PDB file of C-alpha atoms in Angstrom:
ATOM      1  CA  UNK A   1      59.838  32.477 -21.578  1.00  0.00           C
ATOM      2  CA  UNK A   2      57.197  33.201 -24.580  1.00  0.00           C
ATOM      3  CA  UNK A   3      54.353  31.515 -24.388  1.00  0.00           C
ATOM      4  CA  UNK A   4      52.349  30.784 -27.996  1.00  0.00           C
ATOM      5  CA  UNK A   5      50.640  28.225 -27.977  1.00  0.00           C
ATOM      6  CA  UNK A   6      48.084  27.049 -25.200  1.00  0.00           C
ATOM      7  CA  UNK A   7      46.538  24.020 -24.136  1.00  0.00           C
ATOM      8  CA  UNK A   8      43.533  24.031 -21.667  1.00  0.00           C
ATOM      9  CA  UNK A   9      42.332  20.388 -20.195  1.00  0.00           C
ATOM     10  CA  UNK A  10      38.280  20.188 -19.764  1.00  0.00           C
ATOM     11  CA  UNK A  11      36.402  21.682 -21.920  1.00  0.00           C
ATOM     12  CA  UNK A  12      33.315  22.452 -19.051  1.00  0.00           C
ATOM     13  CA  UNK A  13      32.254  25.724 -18.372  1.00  0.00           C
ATOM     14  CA  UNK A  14      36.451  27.268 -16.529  1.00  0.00           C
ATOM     15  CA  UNK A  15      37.997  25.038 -19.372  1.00  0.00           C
ATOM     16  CA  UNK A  16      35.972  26.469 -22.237  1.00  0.00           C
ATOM     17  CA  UNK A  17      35.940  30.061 -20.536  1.00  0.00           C
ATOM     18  CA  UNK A  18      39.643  29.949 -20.302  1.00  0.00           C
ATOM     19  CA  UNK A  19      40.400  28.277 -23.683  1.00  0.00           C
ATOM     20  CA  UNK A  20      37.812  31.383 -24.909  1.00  0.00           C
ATOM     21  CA  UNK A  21      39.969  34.786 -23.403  1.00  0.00           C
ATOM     22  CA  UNK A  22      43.326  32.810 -24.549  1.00  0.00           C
ATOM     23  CA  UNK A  23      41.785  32.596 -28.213  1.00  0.00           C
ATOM     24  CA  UNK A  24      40.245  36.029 -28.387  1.00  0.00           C
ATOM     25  CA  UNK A  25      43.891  37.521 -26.898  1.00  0.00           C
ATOM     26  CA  UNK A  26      45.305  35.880 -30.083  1.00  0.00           C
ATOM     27  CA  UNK A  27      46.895  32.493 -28.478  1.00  0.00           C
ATOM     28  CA  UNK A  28      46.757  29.304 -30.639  1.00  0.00           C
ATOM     29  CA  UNK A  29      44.676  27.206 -28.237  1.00  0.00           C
ATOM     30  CA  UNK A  30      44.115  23.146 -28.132  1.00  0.00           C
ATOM     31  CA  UNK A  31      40.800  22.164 -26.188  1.00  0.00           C
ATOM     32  CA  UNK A  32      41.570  18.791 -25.065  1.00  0.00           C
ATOM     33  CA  UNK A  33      38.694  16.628 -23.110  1.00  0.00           C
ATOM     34  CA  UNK A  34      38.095  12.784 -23.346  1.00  0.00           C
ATOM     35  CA  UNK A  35      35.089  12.602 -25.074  1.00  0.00           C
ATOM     36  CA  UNK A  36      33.660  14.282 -28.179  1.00  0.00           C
ATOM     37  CA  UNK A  37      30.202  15.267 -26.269  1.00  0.00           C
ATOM     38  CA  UNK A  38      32.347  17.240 -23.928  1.00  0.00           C
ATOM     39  CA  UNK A  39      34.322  19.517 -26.238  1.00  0.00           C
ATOM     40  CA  UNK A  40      30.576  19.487 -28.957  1.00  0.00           C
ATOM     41  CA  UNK A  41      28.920  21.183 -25.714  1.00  0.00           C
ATOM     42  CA  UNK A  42      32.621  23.479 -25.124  1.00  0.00           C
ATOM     43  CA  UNK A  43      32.759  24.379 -28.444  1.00  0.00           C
ATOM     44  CA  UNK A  44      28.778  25.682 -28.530  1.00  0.00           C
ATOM     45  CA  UNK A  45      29.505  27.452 -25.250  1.00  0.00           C
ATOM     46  CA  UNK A  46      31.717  29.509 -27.130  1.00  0.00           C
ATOM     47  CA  UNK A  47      30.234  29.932 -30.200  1.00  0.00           C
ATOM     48  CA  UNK A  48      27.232  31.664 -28.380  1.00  0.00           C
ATOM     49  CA  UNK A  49      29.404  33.676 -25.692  1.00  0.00           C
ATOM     50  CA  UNK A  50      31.176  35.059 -29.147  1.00  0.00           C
ATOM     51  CA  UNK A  51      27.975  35.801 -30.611  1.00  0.00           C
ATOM     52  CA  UNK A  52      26.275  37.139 -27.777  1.00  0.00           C
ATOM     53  CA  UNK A  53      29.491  39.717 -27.511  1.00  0.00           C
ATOM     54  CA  UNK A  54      28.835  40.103 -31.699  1.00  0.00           C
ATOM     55  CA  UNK A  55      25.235  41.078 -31.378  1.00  0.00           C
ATOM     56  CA  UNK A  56      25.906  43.368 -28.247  1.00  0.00           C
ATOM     57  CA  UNK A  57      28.631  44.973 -31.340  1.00  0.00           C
ATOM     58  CA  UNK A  58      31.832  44.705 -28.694  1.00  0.00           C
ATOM     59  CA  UNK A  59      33.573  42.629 -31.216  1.00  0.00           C
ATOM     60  CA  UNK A  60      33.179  42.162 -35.040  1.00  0.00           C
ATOM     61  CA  UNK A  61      32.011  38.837 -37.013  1.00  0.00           C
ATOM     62  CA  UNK A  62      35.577  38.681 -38.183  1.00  0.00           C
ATOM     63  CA  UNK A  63      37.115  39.008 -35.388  1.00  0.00           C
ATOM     64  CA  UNK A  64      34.089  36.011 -33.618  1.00  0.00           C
ATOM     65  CA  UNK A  65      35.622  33.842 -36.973  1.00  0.00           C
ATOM     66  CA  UNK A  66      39.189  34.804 -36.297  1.00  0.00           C
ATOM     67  CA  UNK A  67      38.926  33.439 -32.699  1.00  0.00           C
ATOM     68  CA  UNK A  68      37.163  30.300 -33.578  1.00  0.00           C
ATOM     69  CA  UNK A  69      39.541  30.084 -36.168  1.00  0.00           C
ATOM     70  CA  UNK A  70      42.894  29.870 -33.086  1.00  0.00           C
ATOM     71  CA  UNK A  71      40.287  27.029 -31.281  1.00  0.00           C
ATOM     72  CA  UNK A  72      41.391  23.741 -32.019  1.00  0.00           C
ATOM     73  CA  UNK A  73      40.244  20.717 -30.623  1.00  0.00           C
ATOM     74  CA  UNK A  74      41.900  17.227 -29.471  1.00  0.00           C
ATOM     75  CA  UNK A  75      40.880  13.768 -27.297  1.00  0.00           C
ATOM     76  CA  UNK A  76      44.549  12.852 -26.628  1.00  0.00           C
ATOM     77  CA  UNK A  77      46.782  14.434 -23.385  1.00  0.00           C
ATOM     78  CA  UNK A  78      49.267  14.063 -26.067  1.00  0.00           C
ATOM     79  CA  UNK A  79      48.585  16.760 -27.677  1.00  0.00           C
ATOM     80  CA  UNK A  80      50.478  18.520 -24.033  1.00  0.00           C
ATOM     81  CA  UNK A  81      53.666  18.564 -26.806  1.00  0.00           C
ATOM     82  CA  UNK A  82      52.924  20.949 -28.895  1.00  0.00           C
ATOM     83  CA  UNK A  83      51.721  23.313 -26.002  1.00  0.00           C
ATOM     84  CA  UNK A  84      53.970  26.229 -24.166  1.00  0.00           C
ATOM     85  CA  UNK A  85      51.295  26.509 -21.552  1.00  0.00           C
ATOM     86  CA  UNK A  86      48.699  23.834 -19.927  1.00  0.00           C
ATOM     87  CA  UNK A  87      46.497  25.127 -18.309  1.00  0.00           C
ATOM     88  CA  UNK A  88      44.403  22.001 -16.221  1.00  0.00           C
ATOM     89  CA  UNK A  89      40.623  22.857 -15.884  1.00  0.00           C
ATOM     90  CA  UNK A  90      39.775  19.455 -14.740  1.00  0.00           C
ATOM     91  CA  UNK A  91      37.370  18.198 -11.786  1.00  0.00           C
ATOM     92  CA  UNK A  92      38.689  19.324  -8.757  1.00  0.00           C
ATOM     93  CA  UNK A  93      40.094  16.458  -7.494  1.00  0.00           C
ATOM     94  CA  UNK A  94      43.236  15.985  -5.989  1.00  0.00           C
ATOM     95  CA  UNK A  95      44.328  12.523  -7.221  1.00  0.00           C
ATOM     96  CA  UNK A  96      42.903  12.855 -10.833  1.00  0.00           C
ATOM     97  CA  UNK A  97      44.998  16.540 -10.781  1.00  0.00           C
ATOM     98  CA  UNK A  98      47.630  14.509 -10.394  1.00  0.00           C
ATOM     99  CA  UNK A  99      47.289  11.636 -12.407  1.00  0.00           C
ATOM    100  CA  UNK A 100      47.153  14.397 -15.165  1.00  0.00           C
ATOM    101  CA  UNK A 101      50.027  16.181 -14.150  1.00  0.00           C
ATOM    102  CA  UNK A 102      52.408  13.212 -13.872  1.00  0.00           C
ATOM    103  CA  UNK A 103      51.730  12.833 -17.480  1.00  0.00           C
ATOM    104  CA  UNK A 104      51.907  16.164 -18.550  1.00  0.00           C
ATOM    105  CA  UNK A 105      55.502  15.897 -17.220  1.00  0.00           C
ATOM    106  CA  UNK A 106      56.532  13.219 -19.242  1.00  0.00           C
ATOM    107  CA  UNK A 107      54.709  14.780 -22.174  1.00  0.00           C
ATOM    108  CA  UNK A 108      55.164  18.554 -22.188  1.00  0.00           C
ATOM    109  CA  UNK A 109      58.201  20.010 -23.950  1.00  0.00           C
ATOM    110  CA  UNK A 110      60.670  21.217 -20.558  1.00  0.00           C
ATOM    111  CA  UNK A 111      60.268  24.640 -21.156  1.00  0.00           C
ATOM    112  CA  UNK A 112      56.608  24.488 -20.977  1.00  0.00           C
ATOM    113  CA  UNK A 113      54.839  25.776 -17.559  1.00  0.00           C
ATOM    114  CA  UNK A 114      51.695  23.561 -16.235  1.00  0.00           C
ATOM    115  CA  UNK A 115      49.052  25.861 -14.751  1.00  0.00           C
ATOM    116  CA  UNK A 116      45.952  24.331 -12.572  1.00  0.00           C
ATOM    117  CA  UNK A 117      42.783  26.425 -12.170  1.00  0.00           C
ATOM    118  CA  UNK A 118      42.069  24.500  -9.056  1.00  0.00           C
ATOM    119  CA  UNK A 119      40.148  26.582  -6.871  1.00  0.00           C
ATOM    120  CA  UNK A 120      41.272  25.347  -3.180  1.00  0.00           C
ATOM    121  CA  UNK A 121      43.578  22.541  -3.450  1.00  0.00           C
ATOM    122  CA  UNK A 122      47.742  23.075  -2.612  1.00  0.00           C
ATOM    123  CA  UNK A 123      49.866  23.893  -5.896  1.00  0.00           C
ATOM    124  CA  UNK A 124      53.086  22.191  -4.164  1.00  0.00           C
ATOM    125  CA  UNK A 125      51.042  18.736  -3.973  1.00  0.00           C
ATOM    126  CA  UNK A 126      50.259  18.531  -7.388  1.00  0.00           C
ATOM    127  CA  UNK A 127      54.004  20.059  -8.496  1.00  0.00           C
ATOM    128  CA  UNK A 128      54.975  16.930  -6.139  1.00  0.00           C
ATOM    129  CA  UNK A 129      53.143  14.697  -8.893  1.00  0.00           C
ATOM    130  CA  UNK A 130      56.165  16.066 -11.647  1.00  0.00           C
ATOM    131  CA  UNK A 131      59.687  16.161 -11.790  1.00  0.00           C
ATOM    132  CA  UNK A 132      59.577  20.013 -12.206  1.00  0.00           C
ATOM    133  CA  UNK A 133      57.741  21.425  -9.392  1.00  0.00           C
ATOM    134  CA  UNK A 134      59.429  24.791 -10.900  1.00  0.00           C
ATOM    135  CA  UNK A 135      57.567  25.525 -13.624  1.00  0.00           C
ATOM    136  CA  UNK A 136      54.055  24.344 -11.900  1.00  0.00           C
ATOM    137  CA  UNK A 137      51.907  27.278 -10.920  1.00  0.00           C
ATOM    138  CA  UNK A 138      47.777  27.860  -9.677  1.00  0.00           C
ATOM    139  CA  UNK A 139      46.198  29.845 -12.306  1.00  0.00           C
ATOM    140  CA  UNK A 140      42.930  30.186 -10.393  1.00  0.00           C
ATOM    141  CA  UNK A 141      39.860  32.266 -12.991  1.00  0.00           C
ATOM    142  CA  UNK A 142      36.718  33.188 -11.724  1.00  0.00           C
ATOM    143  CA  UNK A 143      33.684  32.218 -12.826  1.00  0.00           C
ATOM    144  CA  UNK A 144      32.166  33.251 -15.912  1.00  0.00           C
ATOM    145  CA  UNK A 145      35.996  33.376 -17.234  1.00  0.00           C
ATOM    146  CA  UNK A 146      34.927  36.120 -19.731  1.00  0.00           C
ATOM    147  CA  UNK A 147      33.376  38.079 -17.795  1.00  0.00           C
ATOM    148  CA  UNK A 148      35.313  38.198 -14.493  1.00  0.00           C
ATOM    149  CA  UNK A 149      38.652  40.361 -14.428  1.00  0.00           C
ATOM    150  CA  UNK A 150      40.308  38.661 -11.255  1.00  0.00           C
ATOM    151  CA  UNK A 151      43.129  35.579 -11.676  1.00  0.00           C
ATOM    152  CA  UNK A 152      44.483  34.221  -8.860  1.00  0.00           C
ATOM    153  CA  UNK A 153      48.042  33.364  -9.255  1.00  0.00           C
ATOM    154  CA  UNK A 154      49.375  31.004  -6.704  1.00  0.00           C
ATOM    155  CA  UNK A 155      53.273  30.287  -6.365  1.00  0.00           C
ATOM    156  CA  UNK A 156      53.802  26.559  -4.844  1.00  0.00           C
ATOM    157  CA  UNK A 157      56.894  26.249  -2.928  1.00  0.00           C
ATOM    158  CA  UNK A 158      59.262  25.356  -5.842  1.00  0.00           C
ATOM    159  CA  UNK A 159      57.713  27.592  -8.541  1.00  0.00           C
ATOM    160  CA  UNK A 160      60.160  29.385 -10.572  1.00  0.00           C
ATOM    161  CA  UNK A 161      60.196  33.265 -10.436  1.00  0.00           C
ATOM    162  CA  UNK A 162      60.374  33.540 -14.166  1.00  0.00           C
ATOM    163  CA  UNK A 163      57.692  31.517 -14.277  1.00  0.00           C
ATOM    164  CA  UNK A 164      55.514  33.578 -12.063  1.00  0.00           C
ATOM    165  CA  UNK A 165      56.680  36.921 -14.560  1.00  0.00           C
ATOM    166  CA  UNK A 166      55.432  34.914 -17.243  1.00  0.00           C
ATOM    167  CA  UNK A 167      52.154  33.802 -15.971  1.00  0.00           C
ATOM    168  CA  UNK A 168      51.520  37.116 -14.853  1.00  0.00           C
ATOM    169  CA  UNK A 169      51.998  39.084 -18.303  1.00  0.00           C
ATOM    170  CA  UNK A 170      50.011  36.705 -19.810  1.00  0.00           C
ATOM    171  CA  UNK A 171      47.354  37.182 -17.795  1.00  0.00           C
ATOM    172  CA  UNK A 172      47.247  40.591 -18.731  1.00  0.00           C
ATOM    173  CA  UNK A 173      47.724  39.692 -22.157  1.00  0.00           C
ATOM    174  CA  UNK A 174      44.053  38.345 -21.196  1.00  0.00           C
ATOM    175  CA  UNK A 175      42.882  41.611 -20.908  1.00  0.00           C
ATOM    176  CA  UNK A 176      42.802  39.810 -16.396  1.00  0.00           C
ATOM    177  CA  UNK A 177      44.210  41.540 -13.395  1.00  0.00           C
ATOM    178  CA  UNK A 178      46.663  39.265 -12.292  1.00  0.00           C
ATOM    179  CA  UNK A 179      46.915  39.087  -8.248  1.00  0.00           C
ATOM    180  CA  UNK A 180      49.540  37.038  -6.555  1.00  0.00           C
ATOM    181  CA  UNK A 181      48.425  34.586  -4.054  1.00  0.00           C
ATOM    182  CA  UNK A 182      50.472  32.188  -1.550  1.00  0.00           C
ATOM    183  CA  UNK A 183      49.760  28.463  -1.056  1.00  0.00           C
ATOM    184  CA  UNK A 184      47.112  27.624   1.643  1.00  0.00           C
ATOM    185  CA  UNK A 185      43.548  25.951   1.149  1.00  0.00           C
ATOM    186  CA  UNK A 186      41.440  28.137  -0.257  1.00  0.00           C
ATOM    187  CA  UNK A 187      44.051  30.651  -1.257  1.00  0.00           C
ATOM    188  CA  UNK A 188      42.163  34.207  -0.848  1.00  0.00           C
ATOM    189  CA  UNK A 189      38.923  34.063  -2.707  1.00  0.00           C
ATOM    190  CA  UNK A 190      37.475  31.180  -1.422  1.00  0.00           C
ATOM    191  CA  UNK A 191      38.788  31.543   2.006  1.00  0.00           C
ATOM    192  CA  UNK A 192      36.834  34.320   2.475  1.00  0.00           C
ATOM    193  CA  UNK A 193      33.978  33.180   0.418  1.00  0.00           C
ATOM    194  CA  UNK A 194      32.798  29.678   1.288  1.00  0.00           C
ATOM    195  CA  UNK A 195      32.882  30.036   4.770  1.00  0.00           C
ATOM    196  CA  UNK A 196      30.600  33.282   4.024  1.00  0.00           C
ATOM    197  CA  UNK A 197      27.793  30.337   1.965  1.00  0.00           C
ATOM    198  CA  UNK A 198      28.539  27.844   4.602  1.00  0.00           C
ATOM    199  CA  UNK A 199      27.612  30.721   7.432  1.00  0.00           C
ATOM    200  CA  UNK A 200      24.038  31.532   5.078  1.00  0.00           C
ATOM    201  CA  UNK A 201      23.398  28.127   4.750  1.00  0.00           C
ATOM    202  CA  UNK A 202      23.765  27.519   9.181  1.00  0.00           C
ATOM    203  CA  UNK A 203      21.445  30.412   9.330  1.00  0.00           C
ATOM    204  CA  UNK A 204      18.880  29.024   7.111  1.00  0.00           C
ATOM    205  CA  UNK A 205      19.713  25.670   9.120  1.00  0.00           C
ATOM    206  CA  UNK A 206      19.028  26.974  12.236  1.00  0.00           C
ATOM    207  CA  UNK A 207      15.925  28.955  10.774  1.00  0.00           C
ATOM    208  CA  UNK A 208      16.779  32.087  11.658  1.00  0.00           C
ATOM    209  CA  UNK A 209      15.286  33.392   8.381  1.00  0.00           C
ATOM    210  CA  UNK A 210      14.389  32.586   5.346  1.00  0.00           C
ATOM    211  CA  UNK A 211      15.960  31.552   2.037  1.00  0.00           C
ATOM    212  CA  UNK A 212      14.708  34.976   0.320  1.00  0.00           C
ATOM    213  CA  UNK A 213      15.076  36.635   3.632  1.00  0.00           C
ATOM    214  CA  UNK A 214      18.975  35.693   3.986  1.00  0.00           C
ATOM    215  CA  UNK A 215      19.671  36.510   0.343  1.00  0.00           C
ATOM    216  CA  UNK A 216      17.455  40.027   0.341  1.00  0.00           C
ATOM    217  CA  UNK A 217      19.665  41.069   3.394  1.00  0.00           C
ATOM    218  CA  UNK A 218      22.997  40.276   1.561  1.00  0.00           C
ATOM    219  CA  UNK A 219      21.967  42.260  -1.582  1.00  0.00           C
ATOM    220  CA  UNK A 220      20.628  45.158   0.332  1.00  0.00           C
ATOM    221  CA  UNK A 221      22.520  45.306   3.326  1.00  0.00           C
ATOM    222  CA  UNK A 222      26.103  44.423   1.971  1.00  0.00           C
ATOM    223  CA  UNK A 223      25.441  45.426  -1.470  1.00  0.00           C
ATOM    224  CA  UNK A 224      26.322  41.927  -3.336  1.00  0.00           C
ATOM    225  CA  UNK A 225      25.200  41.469  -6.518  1.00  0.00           C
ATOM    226  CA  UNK A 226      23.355  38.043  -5.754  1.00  0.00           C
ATOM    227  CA  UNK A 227      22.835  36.568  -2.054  1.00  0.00           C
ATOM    228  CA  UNK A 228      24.887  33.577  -1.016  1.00  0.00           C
ATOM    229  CA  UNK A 229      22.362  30.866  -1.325  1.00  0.00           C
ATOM    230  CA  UNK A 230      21.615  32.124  -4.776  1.00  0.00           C
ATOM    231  CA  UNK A 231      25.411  32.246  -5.520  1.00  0.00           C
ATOM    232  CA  UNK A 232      26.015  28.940  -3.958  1.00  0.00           C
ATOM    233  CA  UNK A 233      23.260  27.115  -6.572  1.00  0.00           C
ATOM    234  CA  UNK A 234      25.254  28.575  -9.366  1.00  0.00           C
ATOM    235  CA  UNK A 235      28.788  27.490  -8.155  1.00  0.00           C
ATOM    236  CA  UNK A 236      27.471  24.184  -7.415  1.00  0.00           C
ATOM    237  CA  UNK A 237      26.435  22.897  -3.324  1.00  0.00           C
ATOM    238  CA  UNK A 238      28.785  19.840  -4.343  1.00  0.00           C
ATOM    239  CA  UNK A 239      31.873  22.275  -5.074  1.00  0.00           C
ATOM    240  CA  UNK A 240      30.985  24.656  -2.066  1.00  0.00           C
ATOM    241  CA  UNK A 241      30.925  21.294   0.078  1.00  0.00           C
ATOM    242  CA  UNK A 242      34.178  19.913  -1.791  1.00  0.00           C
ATOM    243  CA  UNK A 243      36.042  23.613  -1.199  1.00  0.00           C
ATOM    244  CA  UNK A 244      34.705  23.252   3.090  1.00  0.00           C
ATOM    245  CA  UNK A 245      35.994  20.037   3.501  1.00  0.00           C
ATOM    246  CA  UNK A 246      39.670  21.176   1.695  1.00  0.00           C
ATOM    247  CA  UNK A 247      39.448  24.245   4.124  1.00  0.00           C
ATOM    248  CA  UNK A 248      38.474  22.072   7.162  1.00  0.00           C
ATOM    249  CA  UNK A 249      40.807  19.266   6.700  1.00  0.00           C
ATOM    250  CA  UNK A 250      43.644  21.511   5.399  1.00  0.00           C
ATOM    251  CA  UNK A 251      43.390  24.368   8.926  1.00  0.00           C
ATOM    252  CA  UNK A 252      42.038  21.389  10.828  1.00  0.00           C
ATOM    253  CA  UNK A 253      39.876  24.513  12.173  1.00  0.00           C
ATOM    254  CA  UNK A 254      35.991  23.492  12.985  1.00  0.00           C
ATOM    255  CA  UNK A 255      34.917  27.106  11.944  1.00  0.00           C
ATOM    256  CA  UNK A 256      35.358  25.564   8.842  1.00  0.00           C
ATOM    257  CA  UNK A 257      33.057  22.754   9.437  1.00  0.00           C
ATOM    258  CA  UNK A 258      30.379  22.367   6.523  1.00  0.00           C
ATOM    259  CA  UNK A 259      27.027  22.699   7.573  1.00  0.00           C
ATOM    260  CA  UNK A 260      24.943  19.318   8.041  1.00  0.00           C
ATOM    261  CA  UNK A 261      22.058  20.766   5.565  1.00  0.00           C
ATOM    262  CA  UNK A 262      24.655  21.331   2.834  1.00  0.00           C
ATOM    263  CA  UNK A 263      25.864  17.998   3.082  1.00  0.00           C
ATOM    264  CA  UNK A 264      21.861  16.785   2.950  1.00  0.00           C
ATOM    265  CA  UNK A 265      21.756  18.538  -0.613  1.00  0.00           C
ATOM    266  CA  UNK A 266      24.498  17.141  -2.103  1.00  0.00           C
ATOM    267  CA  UNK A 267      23.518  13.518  -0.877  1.00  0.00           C
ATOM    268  CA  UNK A 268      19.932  14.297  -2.426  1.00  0.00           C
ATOM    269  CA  UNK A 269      21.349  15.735  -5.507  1.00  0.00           C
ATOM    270  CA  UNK A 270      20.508  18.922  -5.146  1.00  0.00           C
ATOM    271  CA  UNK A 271      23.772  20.594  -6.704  1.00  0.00           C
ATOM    272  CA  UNK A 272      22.376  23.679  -7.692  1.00  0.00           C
ATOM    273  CA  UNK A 273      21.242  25.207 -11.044  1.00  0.00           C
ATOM    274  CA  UNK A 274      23.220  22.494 -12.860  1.00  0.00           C
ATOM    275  CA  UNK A 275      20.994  19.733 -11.174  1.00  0.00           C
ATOM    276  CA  UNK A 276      17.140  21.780 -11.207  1.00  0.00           C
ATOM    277  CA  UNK A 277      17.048  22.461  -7.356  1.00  0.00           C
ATOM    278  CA  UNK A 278      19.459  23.462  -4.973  1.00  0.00           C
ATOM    279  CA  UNK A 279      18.578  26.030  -2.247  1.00  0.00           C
ATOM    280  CA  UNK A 280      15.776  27.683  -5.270  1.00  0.00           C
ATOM    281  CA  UNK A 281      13.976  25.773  -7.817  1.00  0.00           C
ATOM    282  CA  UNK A 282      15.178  25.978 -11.552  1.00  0.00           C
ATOM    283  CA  UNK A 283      12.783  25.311 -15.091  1.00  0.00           C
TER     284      UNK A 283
END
């Protein structure tokens, strides 16, 4: 199963990350989003990642024009025919996931595998959505894509073993350490992760300490690189809340309950870093 040609969906900060690594591993890549604002900002997220890595001299200008040069970019899902792999970077919702993967189906050439980067939601729901749940598969990067090594790849139920093989030696194609996850909410990384934010943000709640005060003792005493409240700003408080309520309805376990003053920021709008204010202030 040789895969050549890529297509990533959502060109936001996974979509453009992932569209990125494929292009710079020497994949043809299609950026496909539905408006031309979307893929002008993906495109200039690039641009400066590549040049950042140009001035810091760990690639060449040639090789920064040769990437840009495998980047295409397209408005239309139907574009999903040319692909060999589509990878879906879209909001992370379950019935827009798919929406888009009941079309990919009908549009995607049948050897082609669809990939989702969803972060929490089940891989055999949305391989439900086609009518070939055996070459659907979770592709799950981390956050910034070219930075972070880790991929999450999650099997649904149906998903072809030769279609795992060749998700995984692509990934490290990528240059990614490929690790092999089973289907449950949250898979492994935000399992153990969100109910760590939701836990900071209860103890900030409660007032047990303060926002620096939580944070200092997580980067001192546990040795993370950033504190959970800080972290939580740049994932988003609406994605952390969106990823607690998959994990709570999905186990049905209140330990997974989200915390009331997480909830209170995302009804105020404070999302984070993306929004100016979350737990900290942002210029």
């Amino acid at each position: 199963m040789e895969i050549n040609k890529v297509m990533v969906i959502g060109a936001g900060q996974m979509g453009s990350g992932i569209a990125q690594v494929c292009a710079m591993a020497g994949f043809e890549v299609i950026l496909q989003d539905l408006k031309d604002e979307f893929l002008d900002r993906g495109f200039s997220g690039i641009r400066k990642n590549l040049q950042r890595q140009a001035d810091k001299e760990k690639i060449t200008a040639a090789e920064m024009e040769e990437t840009i040069g495998r980047l295409e970019r397209s408005l239309s899902i139907e574009s999903a025919r040319e692909a060999d792999l589509i990878i879906e970077a879209a909001v992370e919702n379950m019935e827009i996931k798919k929406t888009i993967f009941a079309k990919l189906d009908e549009l995607a050439q049948p050897h082609a595998i669809l990939a989702t980067n969803t972060s929490s939601l089940p891989i055999t729901e949305i391989a439900a959505a086609t009518d070939r749940p055996g070459k659907v598969i979770g592709m799950h990067f981390m956050n910034p894509v070219p930075v972070m090594k880790l991929v999450e790849i999650i099997r649904g139920l149906a998903t072809e073993d030769s279609v795992y093989e060749a998700v995984e030696q692509m990934t490290h194609s990528l240059k990614k350490v490929p690790v092999e996850v089973n289907d449950f909410p949250g898979f492994v990384s935000n399992r153990i992760l969100m109910p760590m934010i939701n836990e900071a943000i209860f103890t900030l709640y409660e007032g047990v300490a303060s926002r620096e005060a939580i944070d200092e003792v997580m980067k001192l005493g546990m040795n993370h690189p950033m504190g959970p409240l800080t972290l939580a700003d740049f994932i988003g408080l609406d994605t952390c809340l969106y990823i607690m309520e998959t994990l709570h309805e999905g186990f049905g376990d209140d330990k997974y309950r989200p915390c009331p003053l997480l909830r209170k920021y995302v009804k105020a709008g404070w999302l984070g870093k993306k929004s100016g204010r979350g737990f900290y202030e942002y210029a």
